[in-house]
Amino acid sequence: MKYKALIILVFALVASFSSCNENEKPVDLEAPVIGALTAGQSIQPSPGMLVGPLEESVMVNFKVTDSSGIKEILLDIHGGFDGHSHGRLSNSFERLNIRQIFSSTASNPNLRIPKGSPEVIIDAHRISWTGSNAAVVGNLLAGPYHITISATDLEGNQSGFADGSNYHTTFYIQRPYAPLLQLVRAENGGLVASAGQNLKIEGSVLVTNDPISTPLKFIWVRLSNQDNLDEKISESTFGEAMVGESSWRNLKGEPLFATDKFDLGSLLAKNSIQIPTGQSKLTLIIWAEDTAGNVTREAIPIHVN
């Protein structure tokens, strides 16, 4: 009798344990998902985006979702000029340096989000460099900027770089006092070249008439079949030419004497870059610096005949 009672008790305990497990909420181990506002769109600023010289701000647009609810979102924007070094920067210009945390307890109402919401939409969040809400005190340094968006949910799961769940890319802010690139382009805004022939371009890099413009210091041209936005020479680079000495990178060419206007055609005449065969998608990347450290950088598509 006691034996049967013991068996019944064991089964009752097992049944109770199983019932508890079935009623327990599954543990969330997934990081928040960072994406565009709608399908078919891109998170803004998008990879390689150019913010024009007359623009006074950049719009940040994205969405974060998580079934457990979102605790906070970090927005980080900083200069991508030289691999995060802070040397050789003119005191006349200032880099954009943004670190904002969106949360339900944020003191800034513009950064406040609903507590534990499974979806947070950040739409038309403006980062300005002029006006009363300017993020810089002086003149903004033109050039490449890194943006990182990360998020944490109520369970403590956080997006990261290792699994690619953070949003991280580079965009470029142009300013009217930075070097100006003038090129003769095809109707589609790109260039036309023939496979097996040397690349030829018509155009110049010049100093604008803005009162705080400074002389040209370094010009770098390279041909690639992909733009990784990292300024690193790789197997995808088919040729490069440079003149002057960079303030931001360990790069140096022949002395740059024409510091007001430089002819790009003459650079490629002395340092020929051949258009490779078997490549249907090529990009010409031009990086130009002035003595104050401002950078103008454009990636121009090439149609290969």
PDB file of C-alpha atoms in Angstrom:
ATOM      1  CA  MET A   1       0.000   0.000   0.000  1.00  0.00           C
ATOM      2  CA  LYS A   2       2.810   2.346   0.950  1.00  0.00           C
ATOM      3  CA  TYR A   3       4.586   1.429  -2.293  1.00  0.00           C
ATOM      4  CA  LYS A   4       1.516   2.380  -4.376  1.00  0.00           C
ATOM      5  CA  ALA A   5       1.173   5.641  -2.473  1.00  0.00           C
ATOM      6  CA  LEU A   6       4.813   6.436  -3.190  1.00  0.00           C
ATOM      7  CA  ILE A   7       4.343   5.787  -6.898  1.00  0.00           C
ATOM      8  CA  ILE A   8       1.265   8.008  -6.967  1.00  0.00           C
ATOM      9  CA  LEU A   9       3.214  10.782  -5.194  1.00  0.00           C
ATOM     10  CA  VAL A  10       6.089  10.562  -7.705  1.00  0.00           C
ATOM     11  CA  PHE A  11       3.710  10.795 -10.659  1.00  0.00           C
ATOM     12  CA  ALA A  12       1.975  13.756  -9.045  1.00  0.00           C
ATOM     13  CA  LEU A  13       5.279  15.576  -8.599  1.00  0.00           C
ATOM     14  CA  VAL A  14       6.303  14.864 -12.210  1.00  0.00           C
ATOM     15  CA  ALA A  15       2.957  16.079 -13.485  1.00  0.00           C
ATOM     16  CA  SER A  16       3.199  19.221 -11.366  1.00  0.00           C
ATOM     17  CA  PHE A  17       6.757  19.918 -12.590  1.00  0.00           C
ATOM     18  CA  SER A  18       5.722  19.420 -16.226  1.00  0.00           C
ATOM     19  CA  SER A  19       2.744  21.718 -15.763  1.00  0.00           C
ATOM     20  CA  CYS A  20       4.985  24.436 -14.312  1.00  0.00           C
ATOM     21  CA  ASN A  21       7.392  24.134 -17.264  1.00  0.00           C
ATOM     22  CA  GLU A  22       4.537  24.406 -19.737  1.00  0.00           C
ATOM     23  CA  ASN A  23       3.260  27.568 -18.067  1.00  0.00           C
ATOM     24  CA  GLU A  24       6.668  29.251 -17.820  1.00  0.00           C
ATOM     25  CA  LYS A  25       7.383  32.023 -20.289  1.00  0.00           C
ATOM     26  CA  PRO A  26      10.241  31.105 -22.693  1.00  0.00           C
ATOM     27  CA  VAL A  27      13.479  32.934 -21.949  1.00  0.00           C
ATOM     28  CA  ASP A  28      14.283  35.562 -24.580  1.00  0.00           C
ATOM     29  CA  LEU A  29      17.900  35.291 -25.741  1.00  0.00           C
ATOM     30  CA  GLU A  30      17.539  37.284 -28.967  1.00  0.00           C
ATOM     31  CA  ALA A  31      19.012  40.751 -29.433  1.00  0.00           C
ATOM     32  CA  PRO A  32      16.784  43.590 -30.659  1.00  0.00           C
ATOM     33  CA  VAL A  33      16.446  43.904 -34.426  1.00  0.00           C
ATOM     34  CA  ILE A  34      17.501  47.239 -35.966  1.00  0.00           C
ATOM     35  CA  GLY A  35      16.024  47.948 -39.387  1.00  0.00           C
ATOM     36  CA  ALA A  36      14.535  50.482 -41.777  1.00  0.00           C
ATOM     37  CA  LEU A  37      11.201  52.167 -41.157  1.00  0.00           C
ATOM     38  CA  THR A  38       9.503  50.235 -43.957  1.00  0.00           C
ATOM     39  CA  ALA A  39      10.368  47.434 -46.374  1.00  0.00           C
ATOM     40  CA  GLY A  40      12.302  48.657 -49.388  1.00  0.00           C
ATOM     41  CA  GLN A  41      13.802  51.588 -47.506  1.00  0.00           C
ATOM     42  CA  SER A  42      17.233  51.934 -45.911  1.00  0.00           C
ATOM     43  CA  ILE A  43      18.260  53.033 -42.473  1.00  0.00           C
ATOM     44  CA  GLN A  44      19.292  56.670 -42.676  1.00  0.00           C
ATOM     45  CA  PRO A  45      21.996  57.759 -43.071  1.00  0.00           C
ATOM     46  CA  SER A  46      22.647  54.924 -45.505  1.00  0.00           C
ATOM     47  CA  PRO A  47      26.072  53.461 -46.389  1.00  0.00           C
ATOM     48  CA  GLY A  48      28.188  55.942 -48.351  1.00  0.00           C
ATOM     49  CA  MET A  49      25.514  58.632 -48.300  1.00  0.00           C
ATOM     50  CA  LEU A  50      26.647  62.143 -49.223  1.00  0.00           C
ATOM     51  CA  VAL A  51      25.228  65.005 -47.185  1.00  0.00           C
ATOM     52  CA  GLY A  52      25.446  67.970 -49.563  1.00  0.00           C
ATOM     53  CA  PRO A  53      27.539  71.095 -48.882  1.00  0.00           C
ATOM     54  CA  LEU A  54      24.479  73.299 -48.311  1.00  0.00           C
ATOM     55  CA  GLU A  55      22.780  70.908 -45.885  1.00  0.00           C
ATOM     56  CA  GLU A  56      22.784  71.963 -42.233  1.00  0.00           C
ATOM     57  CA  SER A  57      21.841  68.626 -40.695  1.00  0.00           C
ATOM     58  CA  VAL A  58      21.477  64.903 -41.274  1.00  0.00           C
ATOM     59  CA  MET A  59      18.267  62.967 -40.619  1.00  0.00           C
ATOM     60  CA  VAL A  60      18.470  59.694 -38.682  1.00  0.00           C
ATOM     61  CA  ASN A  61      15.653  57.226 -39.401  1.00  0.00           C
ATOM     62  CA  PHE A  62      15.348  53.628 -38.189  1.00  0.00           C
ATOM     63  CA  LYS A  63      13.180  51.129 -36.309  1.00  0.00           C
ATOM     64  CA  VAL A  64      13.968  48.730 -33.463  1.00  0.00           C
ATOM     65  CA  THR A  65      11.847  45.688 -32.615  1.00  0.00           C
ATOM     66  CA  ASP A  66      12.039  43.107 -29.815  1.00  0.00           C
ATOM     67  CA  SER A  67       9.389  40.766 -28.413  1.00  0.00           C
ATOM     68  CA  SER A  68      10.520  41.330 -24.812  1.00  0.00           C
ATOM     69  CA  GLY A  69      10.373  45.110 -25.083  1.00  0.00           C
ATOM     70  CA  ILE A  70      13.092  47.665 -25.719  1.00  0.00           C
ATOM     71  CA  LYS A  71      14.976  49.204 -22.815  1.00  0.00           C
ATOM     72  CA  GLU A  72      17.327  51.642 -24.555  1.00  0.00           C
ATOM     73  CA  ILE A  73      18.879  52.586 -27.887  1.00  0.00           C
ATOM     74  CA  LEU A  74      22.343  54.089 -28.366  1.00  0.00           C
ATOM     75  CA  LEU A  75      23.125  56.414 -31.282  1.00  0.00           C
ATOM     76  CA  ASP A  76      26.839  57.114 -31.827  1.00  0.00           C
ATOM     77  CA  ILE A  77      28.290  59.323 -34.576  1.00  0.00           C
ATOM     78  CA  HIS A  78      31.979  60.225 -34.728  1.00  0.00           C
ATOM     79  CA  GLY A  79      34.695  61.077 -37.229  1.00  0.00           C
ATOM     80  CA  GLY A  80      36.097  58.353 -39.477  1.00  0.00           C
ATOM     81  CA  PHE A  81      38.997  60.352 -40.863  1.00  0.00           C
ATOM     82  CA  ASP A  82      41.989  58.341 -39.720  1.00  0.00           C
ATOM     83  CA  GLY A  83      41.064  55.204 -37.841  1.00  0.00           C
ATOM     84  CA  HIS A  84      39.967  57.133 -34.738  1.00  0.00           C
ATOM     85  CA  SER A  85      43.188  59.083 -34.184  1.00  0.00           C
ATOM     86  CA  HIS A  86      42.742  62.572 -32.779  1.00  0.00           C
ATOM     87  CA  GLY A  87      45.901  64.246 -34.034  1.00  0.00           C
ATOM     88  CA  ARG A  88      46.666  66.899 -36.609  1.00  0.00           C
ATOM     89  CA  LEU A  89      43.316  68.685 -36.519  1.00  0.00           C
ATOM     90  CA  SER A  90      43.026  72.425 -37.117  1.00  0.00           C
ATOM     91  CA  ASN A  91      41.521  74.340 -34.198  1.00  0.00           C
ATOM     92  CA  SER A  92      39.297  76.180 -36.690  1.00  0.00           C
ATOM     93  CA  PHE A  93      37.196  73.088 -37.386  1.00  0.00           C
ATOM     94  CA  GLU A  94      35.398  70.625 -35.143  1.00  0.00           C
ATOM     95  CA  ARG A  95      34.421  67.011 -35.692  1.00  0.00           C
ATOM     96  CA  LEU A  96      30.867  65.846 -35.103  1.00  0.00           C
ATOM     97  CA  ASN A  97      30.769  63.723 -31.949  1.00  0.00           C
ATOM     98  CA  ILE A  98      27.319  62.423 -30.969  1.00  0.00           C
ATOM     99  CA  ARG A  99      26.411  59.977 -28.217  1.00  0.00           C
ATOM    100  CA  GLN A 100      22.685  59.858 -27.462  1.00  0.00           C
ATOM    101  CA  ILE A 101      20.729  57.288 -25.464  1.00  0.00           C
ATOM    102  CA  PHE A 102      17.017  56.830 -26.144  1.00  0.00           C
ATOM    103  CA  SER A 103      15.162  55.484 -23.103  1.00  0.00           C
ATOM    104  CA  SER A 104      11.953  55.926 -21.105  1.00  0.00           C
ATOM    105  CA  THR A 105      13.863  57.940 -18.485  1.00  0.00           C
ATOM    106  CA  ALA A 106      15.850  60.221 -20.822  1.00  0.00           C
ATOM    107  CA  SER A 107      16.020  63.790 -19.524  1.00  0.00           C
ATOM    108  CA  ASN A 108      15.813  65.104 -23.092  1.00  0.00           C
ATOM    109  CA  PRO A 109      12.203  64.658 -24.289  1.00  0.00           C
ATOM    110  CA  ASN A 110      13.476  64.166 -27.853  1.00  0.00           C
ATOM    111  CA  LEU A 111      15.248  60.981 -26.663  1.00  0.00           C
ATOM    112  CA  ARG A 112      12.351  59.574 -24.624  1.00  0.00           C
ATOM    113  CA  ILE A 113      10.761  56.309 -25.795  1.00  0.00           C
ATOM    114  CA  PRO A 114       7.884  54.205 -24.347  1.00  0.00           C
ATOM    115  CA  LYS A 115       9.016  51.848 -21.597  1.00  0.00           C
ATOM    116  CA  GLY A 116       9.206  48.231 -22.731  1.00  0.00           C
ATOM    117  CA  SER A 117       7.638  48.832 -26.131  1.00  0.00           C
ATOM    118  CA  PRO A 118       8.149  45.932 -28.607  1.00  0.00           C
ATOM    119  CA  GLU A 119       8.664  48.482 -31.397  1.00  0.00           C
ATOM    120  CA  VAL A 120      10.334  51.883 -31.368  1.00  0.00           C
ATOM    121  CA  ILE A 121      10.341  54.137 -34.431  1.00  0.00           C
ATOM    122  CA  ILE A 122      12.930  56.906 -34.695  1.00  0.00           C
ATOM    123  CA  ASP A 123      11.745  59.081 -37.559  1.00  0.00           C
ATOM    124  CA  ALA A 124      13.337  62.350 -38.718  1.00  0.00           C
ATOM    125  CA  HIS A 125      15.682  62.619 -35.739  1.00  0.00           C
ATOM    126  CA  ARG A 126      17.779  65.603 -36.755  1.00  0.00           C
ATOM    127  CA  ILE A 127      21.489  66.040 -36.013  1.00  0.00           C
ATOM    128  CA  SER A 128      22.422  69.648 -36.827  1.00  0.00           C
ATOM    129  CA  TRP A 129      25.733  71.476 -37.113  1.00  0.00           C
ATOM    130  CA  THR A 130      24.315  75.014 -37.448  1.00  0.00           C
ATOM    131  CA  GLY A 131      21.680  76.982 -35.576  1.00  0.00           C
ATOM    132  CA  SER A 132      20.588  76.974 -31.944  1.00  0.00           C
ATOM    133  CA  ASN A 133      20.629  73.166 -31.712  1.00  0.00           C
ATOM    134  CA  ALA A 134      24.041  72.736 -33.339  1.00  0.00           C
ATOM    135  CA  ALA A 135      26.082  69.775 -32.124  1.00  0.00           C
ATOM    136  CA  VAL A 136      29.329  71.679 -32.748  1.00  0.00           C
ATOM    137  CA  VAL A 137      30.410  75.092 -31.527  1.00  0.00           C
ATOM    138  CA  GLY A 138      32.551  76.138 -34.486  1.00  0.00           C
ATOM    139  CA  ASN A 139      32.798  75.058 -38.118  1.00  0.00           C
ATOM    140  CA  LEU A 140      32.128  71.398 -38.829  1.00  0.00           C
ATOM    141  CA  LEU A 141      35.021  69.407 -40.262  1.00  0.00           C
ATOM    142  CA  ALA A 142      33.922  67.979 -43.604  1.00  0.00           C
ATOM    143  CA  GLY A 143      34.538  64.329 -44.401  1.00  0.00           C
ATOM    144  CA  PRO A 144      33.706  60.762 -43.369  1.00  0.00           C
ATOM    145  CA  TYR A 145      31.651  59.967 -40.275  1.00  0.00           C
ATOM    146  CA  HIS A 146      30.857  56.608 -38.690  1.00  0.00           C
ATOM    147  CA  ILE A 147      27.389  55.944 -37.337  1.00  0.00           C
ATOM    148  CA  THR A 148      26.563  53.079 -34.964  1.00  0.00           C
ATOM    149  CA  ILE A 149      23.098  52.182 -33.664  1.00  0.00           C
ATOM    150  CA  SER A 150      22.817  49.559 -30.919  1.00  0.00           C
ATOM    151  CA  ALA A 151      19.909  48.477 -28.711  1.00  0.00           C
ATOM    152  CA  THR A 152      19.192  46.580 -25.476  1.00  0.00           C
ATOM    153  CA  ASP A 153      15.952  44.840 -24.504  1.00  0.00           C
ATOM    154  CA  LEU A 154      14.348  44.427 -21.055  1.00  0.00           C
ATOM    155  CA  GLU A 155      16.002  40.987 -20.667  1.00  0.00           C
ATOM    156  CA  GLY A 156      19.456  42.534 -21.101  1.00  0.00           C
ATOM    157  CA  ASN A 157      20.051  41.187 -24.612  1.00  0.00           C
ATOM    158  CA  GLN A 158      22.126  43.651 -26.586  1.00  0.00           C
ATOM    159  CA  SER A 159      22.888  44.010 -30.280  1.00  0.00           C
ATOM    160  CA  GLY A 160      26.577  43.814 -31.157  1.00  0.00           C
ATOM    161  CA  PHE A 161      29.296  43.939 -33.777  1.00  0.00           C
ATOM    162  CA  ALA A 162      30.263  40.257 -33.589  1.00  0.00           C
ATOM    163  CA  ASP A 163      26.969  38.991 -34.999  1.00  0.00           C
ATOM    164  CA  GLY A 164      26.295  42.043 -37.163  1.00  0.00           C
ATOM    165  CA  SER A 165      23.164  43.037 -35.230  1.00  0.00           C
ATOM    166  CA  ASN A 166      24.427  46.595 -34.658  1.00  0.00           C
ATOM    167  CA  TYR A 167      23.904  49.053 -37.486  1.00  0.00           C
ATOM    168  CA  HIS A 168      27.298  50.461 -38.443  1.00  0.00           C
ATOM    169  CA  THR A 169      28.327  52.329 -41.575  1.00  0.00           C
ATOM    170  CA  THR A 170      30.084  55.420 -42.936  1.00  0.00           C
ATOM    171  CA  PHE A 171      28.523  58.499 -44.498  1.00  0.00           C
ATOM    172  CA  TYR A 172      30.129  61.718 -45.766  1.00  0.00           C
ATOM    173  CA  ILE A 173      29.383  65.311 -44.843  1.00  0.00           C
ATOM    174  CA  GLN A 174      30.329  67.870 -47.481  1.00  0.00           C
ATOM    175  CA  ARG A 175      30.788  71.566 -46.666  1.00  0.00           C
ATOM    176  CA  PRO A 176      31.045  74.642 -48.911  1.00  0.00           C
ATOM    177  CA  TYR A 177      34.587  75.392 -47.656  1.00  0.00           C
ATOM    178  CA  ALA A 178      35.942  71.862 -48.331  1.00  0.00           C
ATOM    179  CA  PRO A 179      37.743  70.931 -51.583  1.00  0.00           C
ATOM    180  CA  LEU A 180      35.388  70.989 -54.567  1.00  0.00           C
ATOM    181  CA  LEU A 181      35.405  68.164 -57.115  1.00  0.00           C
ATOM    182  CA  GLN A 182      34.466  69.100 -60.674  1.00  0.00           C
ATOM    183  CA  LEU A 183      34.324  66.293 -63.247  1.00  0.00           C
ATOM    184  CA  VAL A 184      33.011  65.914 -66.781  1.00  0.00           C
ATOM    185  CA  ARG A 185      30.532  63.059 -66.352  1.00  0.00           C
ATOM    186  CA  ALA A 186      28.215  60.985 -68.500  1.00  0.00           C
ATOM    187  CA  GLU A 187      24.453  61.550 -68.440  1.00  0.00           C
ATOM    188  CA  ASN A 188      24.013  59.051 -65.605  1.00  0.00           C
ATOM    189  CA  GLY A 189      26.498  60.928 -63.428  1.00  0.00           C
ATOM    190  CA  GLY A 190      29.242  58.336 -63.900  1.00  0.00           C
ATOM    191  CA  LEU A 191      32.235  57.892 -66.173  1.00  0.00           C
ATOM    192  CA  VAL A 192      32.764  55.842 -69.347  1.00  0.00           C
ATOM    193  CA  ALA A 193      35.923  53.786 -70.029  1.00  0.00           C
ATOM    194  CA  SER A 194      37.133  50.939 -72.239  1.00  0.00           C
ATOM    195  CA  ALA A 195      38.538  47.635 -70.959  1.00  0.00           C
ATOM    196  CA  GLY A 196      42.283  47.299 -71.512  1.00  0.00           C
ATOM    197  CA  GLN A 197      42.729  51.050 -71.940  1.00  0.00           C
ATOM    198  CA  ASN A 198      44.128  53.616 -69.526  1.00  0.00           C
ATOM    199  CA  LEU A 199      41.522  55.525 -67.539  1.00  0.00           C
ATOM    200  CA  LYS A 200      41.140  59.124 -68.667  1.00  0.00           C
ATOM    201  CA  ILE A 201      39.183  61.774 -66.824  1.00  0.00           C
ATOM    202  CA  GLU A 202      38.519  65.476 -67.332  1.00  0.00           C
ATOM    203  CA  GLY A 203      38.164  67.517 -64.206  1.00  0.00           C
ATOM    204  CA  SER A 204      39.762  69.265 -61.276  1.00  0.00           C
ATOM    205  CA  VAL A 205      39.873  69.562 -57.534  1.00  0.00           C
ATOM    206  CA  LEU A 206      39.799  73.182 -56.459  1.00  0.00           C
ATOM    207  CA  VAL A 207      39.526  75.514 -53.508  1.00  0.00           C
ATOM    208  CA  THR A 208      36.138  77.231 -53.284  1.00  0.00           C
ATOM    209  CA  ASN A 209      35.646  80.971 -52.769  1.00  0.00           C
ATOM    210  CA  ASP A 210      34.272  80.430 -49.267  1.00  0.00           C
ATOM    211  CA  PRO A 211      36.095  82.804 -46.872  1.00  0.00           C
ATOM    212  CA  ILE A 212      37.311  79.956 -44.633  1.00  0.00           C
ATOM    213  CA  SER A 213      38.489  77.654 -47.420  1.00  0.00           C
ATOM    214  CA  THR A 214      42.131  76.583 -47.173  1.00  0.00           C
ATOM    215  CA  PRO A 215      44.684  75.365 -49.788  1.00  0.00           C
ATOM    216  CA  LEU A 216      44.679  71.834 -51.166  1.00  0.00           C
ATOM    217  CA  LYS A 217      47.044  69.434 -49.421  1.00  0.00           C
ATOM    218  CA  PHE A 218      46.459  65.877 -50.680  1.00  0.00           C
ATOM    219  CA  ILE A 219      44.613  64.163 -53.537  1.00  0.00           C
ATOM    220  CA  TRP A 220      44.151  60.406 -53.863  1.00  0.00           C
ATOM    221  CA  VAL A 221      42.515  58.567 -56.769  1.00  0.00           C
ATOM    222  CA  ARG A 222      41.925  54.811 -56.910  1.00  0.00           C
ATOM    223  CA  LEU A 223      40.040  52.320 -59.059  1.00  0.00           C
ATOM    224  CA  SER A 224      38.131  49.458 -57.449  1.00  0.00           C
ATOM    225  CA  ASN A 225      35.322  47.010 -58.163  1.00  0.00           C
ATOM    226  CA  GLN A 226      33.762  47.645 -54.759  1.00  0.00           C
ATOM    227  CA  ASP A 227      33.531  50.488 -52.294  1.00  0.00           C
ATOM    228  CA  ASN A 228      33.936  49.185 -48.740  1.00  0.00           C
ATOM    229  CA  LEU A 229      33.945  52.707 -47.283  1.00  0.00           C
ATOM    230  CA  ASP A 230      37.070  51.902 -45.269  1.00  0.00           C
ATOM    231  CA  GLU A 231      39.780  53.467 -47.498  1.00  0.00           C
ATOM    232  CA  LYS A 232      41.846  50.272 -47.331  1.00  0.00           C
ATOM    233  CA  ILE A 233      43.777  48.985 -50.308  1.00  0.00           C
ATOM    234  CA  SER A 234      42.671  45.410 -51.076  1.00  0.00           C
ATOM    235  CA  GLU A 235      42.566  42.870 -53.875  1.00  0.00           C
ATOM    236  CA  SER A 236      39.645  44.793 -55.333  1.00  0.00           C
ATOM    237  CA  THR A 237      41.885  47.832 -55.969  1.00  0.00           C
ATOM    238  CA  PHE A 238      43.203  47.865 -59.547  1.00  0.00           C
ATOM    239  CA  GLY A 239      45.275  51.029 -59.397  1.00  0.00           C
ATOM    240  CA  GLU A 240      45.839  54.258 -57.514  1.00  0.00           C
ATOM    241  CA  ALA A 241      47.556  57.623 -57.845  1.00  0.00           C
ATOM    242  CA  MET A 242      48.207  60.351 -55.311  1.00  0.00           C
ATOM    243  CA  VAL A 243      49.869  63.727 -54.916  1.00  0.00           C
ATOM    244  CA  GLY A 244      50.722  65.668 -51.752  1.00  0.00           C
ATOM    245  CA  GLU A 245      50.780  64.289 -48.222  1.00  0.00           C
ATOM    246  CA  SER A 246      47.722  63.224 -46.225  1.00  0.00           C
ATOM    247  CA  SER A 247      47.040  64.699 -42.797  1.00  0.00           C
ATOM    248  CA  TRP A 248      44.900  61.713 -41.850  1.00  0.00           C
ATOM    249  CA  ARG A 249      46.509  58.635 -43.327  1.00  0.00           C
ATOM    250  CA  ASN A 250      50.007  57.368 -43.883  1.00  0.00           C
ATOM    251  CA  LEU A 251      49.963  58.278 -47.570  1.00  0.00           C
ATOM    252  CA  LYS A 252      52.291  60.497 -49.573  1.00  0.00           C
ATOM    253  CA  GLY A 253      52.886  61.194 -53.247  1.00  0.00           C
ATOM    254  CA  GLU A 254      54.882  63.742 -55.198  1.00  0.00           C
ATOM    255  CA  PRO A 255      54.736  67.309 -53.852  1.00  0.00           C
ATOM    256  CA  LEU A 256      51.504  69.168 -54.572  1.00  0.00           C
ATOM    257  CA  PHE A 257      52.366  72.585 -56.026  1.00  0.00           C
ATOM    258  CA  ALA A 258      48.954  73.544 -57.451  1.00  0.00           C
ATOM    259  CA  THR A 259      47.206  74.200 -54.138  1.00  0.00           C
ATOM    260  CA  ASP A 260      44.303  76.264 -55.524  1.00  0.00           C
ATOM    261  CA  LYS A 261      43.275  74.066 -58.445  1.00  0.00           C
ATOM    262  CA  PHE A 262      44.622  70.667 -59.426  1.00  0.00           C
ATOM    263  CA  ASP A 263      44.045  68.955 -62.779  1.00  0.00           C
ATOM    264  CA  LEU A 264      43.036  65.299 -62.234  1.00  0.00           C
ATOM    265  CA  GLY A 265      43.800  64.443 -65.861  1.00  0.00           C
ATOM    266  CA  SER A 266      47.473  65.323 -65.353  1.00  0.00           C
ATOM    267  CA  LEU A 267      47.656  63.033 -62.312  1.00  0.00           C
ATOM    268  CA  LEU A 268      46.469  60.035 -64.348  1.00  0.00           C
ATOM    269  CA  ALA A 269      48.717  61.012 -67.256  1.00  0.00           C
ATOM    270  CA  LYS A 270      51.740  60.566 -64.972  1.00  0.00           C
ATOM    271  CA  ASN A 271      50.320  57.605 -63.038  1.00  0.00           C
ATOM    272  CA  SER A 272      48.320  55.517 -65.495  1.00  0.00           C
ATOM    273  CA  ILE A 273      45.508  53.266 -64.248  1.00  0.00           C
ATOM    274  CA  GLN A 274      44.397  50.598 -66.715  1.00  0.00           C
ATOM    275  CA  ILE A 275      40.800  49.439 -66.906  1.00  0.00           C
ATOM    276  CA  PRO A 276      40.863  45.664 -66.264  1.00  0.00           C
ATOM    277  CA  THR A 277      39.063  43.191 -68.512  1.00  0.00           C
ATOM    278  CA  GLY A 278      36.239  41.052 -67.192  1.00  0.00           C
ATOM    279  CA  GLN A 279      34.987  43.755 -64.839  1.00  0.00           C
ATOM    280  CA  SER A 280      31.521  45.145 -65.478  1.00  0.00           C
ATOM    281  CA  LYS A 281      31.199  47.179 -62.273  1.00  0.00           C
ATOM    282  CA  LEU A 282      33.984  49.578 -61.376  1.00  0.00           C
ATOM    283  CA  THR A 283      34.190  52.615 -59.115  1.00  0.00           C
ATOM    284  CA  LEU A 284      36.574  55.556 -59.131  1.00  0.00           C
ATOM    285  CA  ILE A 285      37.111  56.839 -55.583  1.00  0.00           C
ATOM    286  CA  ILE A 286      38.493  60.348 -55.165  1.00  0.00           C
ATOM    287  CA  TRP A 287      39.667  61.630 -51.772  1.00  0.00           C
ATOM    288  CA  ALA A 288      40.808  65.270 -51.468  1.00  0.00           C
ATOM    289  CA  GLU A 289      42.079  67.104 -48.375  1.00  0.00           C
ATOM    290  CA  ASP A 290      42.814  70.728 -47.582  1.00  0.00           C
ATOM    291  CA  THR A 291      45.351  72.038 -45.087  1.00  0.00           C
ATOM    292  CA  ALA A 292      42.687  72.408 -42.380  1.00  0.00           C
ATOM    293  CA  GLY A 293      41.856  68.702 -42.561  1.00  0.00           C
ATOM    294  CA  ASN A 294      38.564  68.927 -44.451  1.00  0.00           C
ATOM    295  CA  VAL A 295      37.961  65.960 -46.732  1.00  0.00           C
ATOM    296  CA  THR A 296      35.836  65.652 -49.856  1.00  0.00           C
ATOM    297  CA  ARG A 297      35.289  62.065 -50.930  1.00  0.00           C
ATOM    298  CA  GLU A 298      33.201  60.719 -53.798  1.00  0.00           C
ATOM    299  CA  ALA A 299      32.750  57.267 -55.337  1.00  0.00           C
ATOM    300  CA  ILE A 300      31.945  57.552 -59.048  1.00  0.00           C
ATOM    301  CA  PRO A 301      30.603  54.564 -61.016  1.00  0.00           C
ATOM    302  CA  ILE A 302      32.360  53.663 -64.276  1.00  0.00           C
ATOM    303  CA  HIS A 303      30.594  52.101 -67.246  1.00  0.00           C
ATOM    304  CA  VAL A 304      33.033  49.783 -69.043  1.00  0.00           C
ATOM    305  CA  ASN A 305      32.706  49.347 -72.816  1.00  0.00           C
TER     306      ASN A 305
END
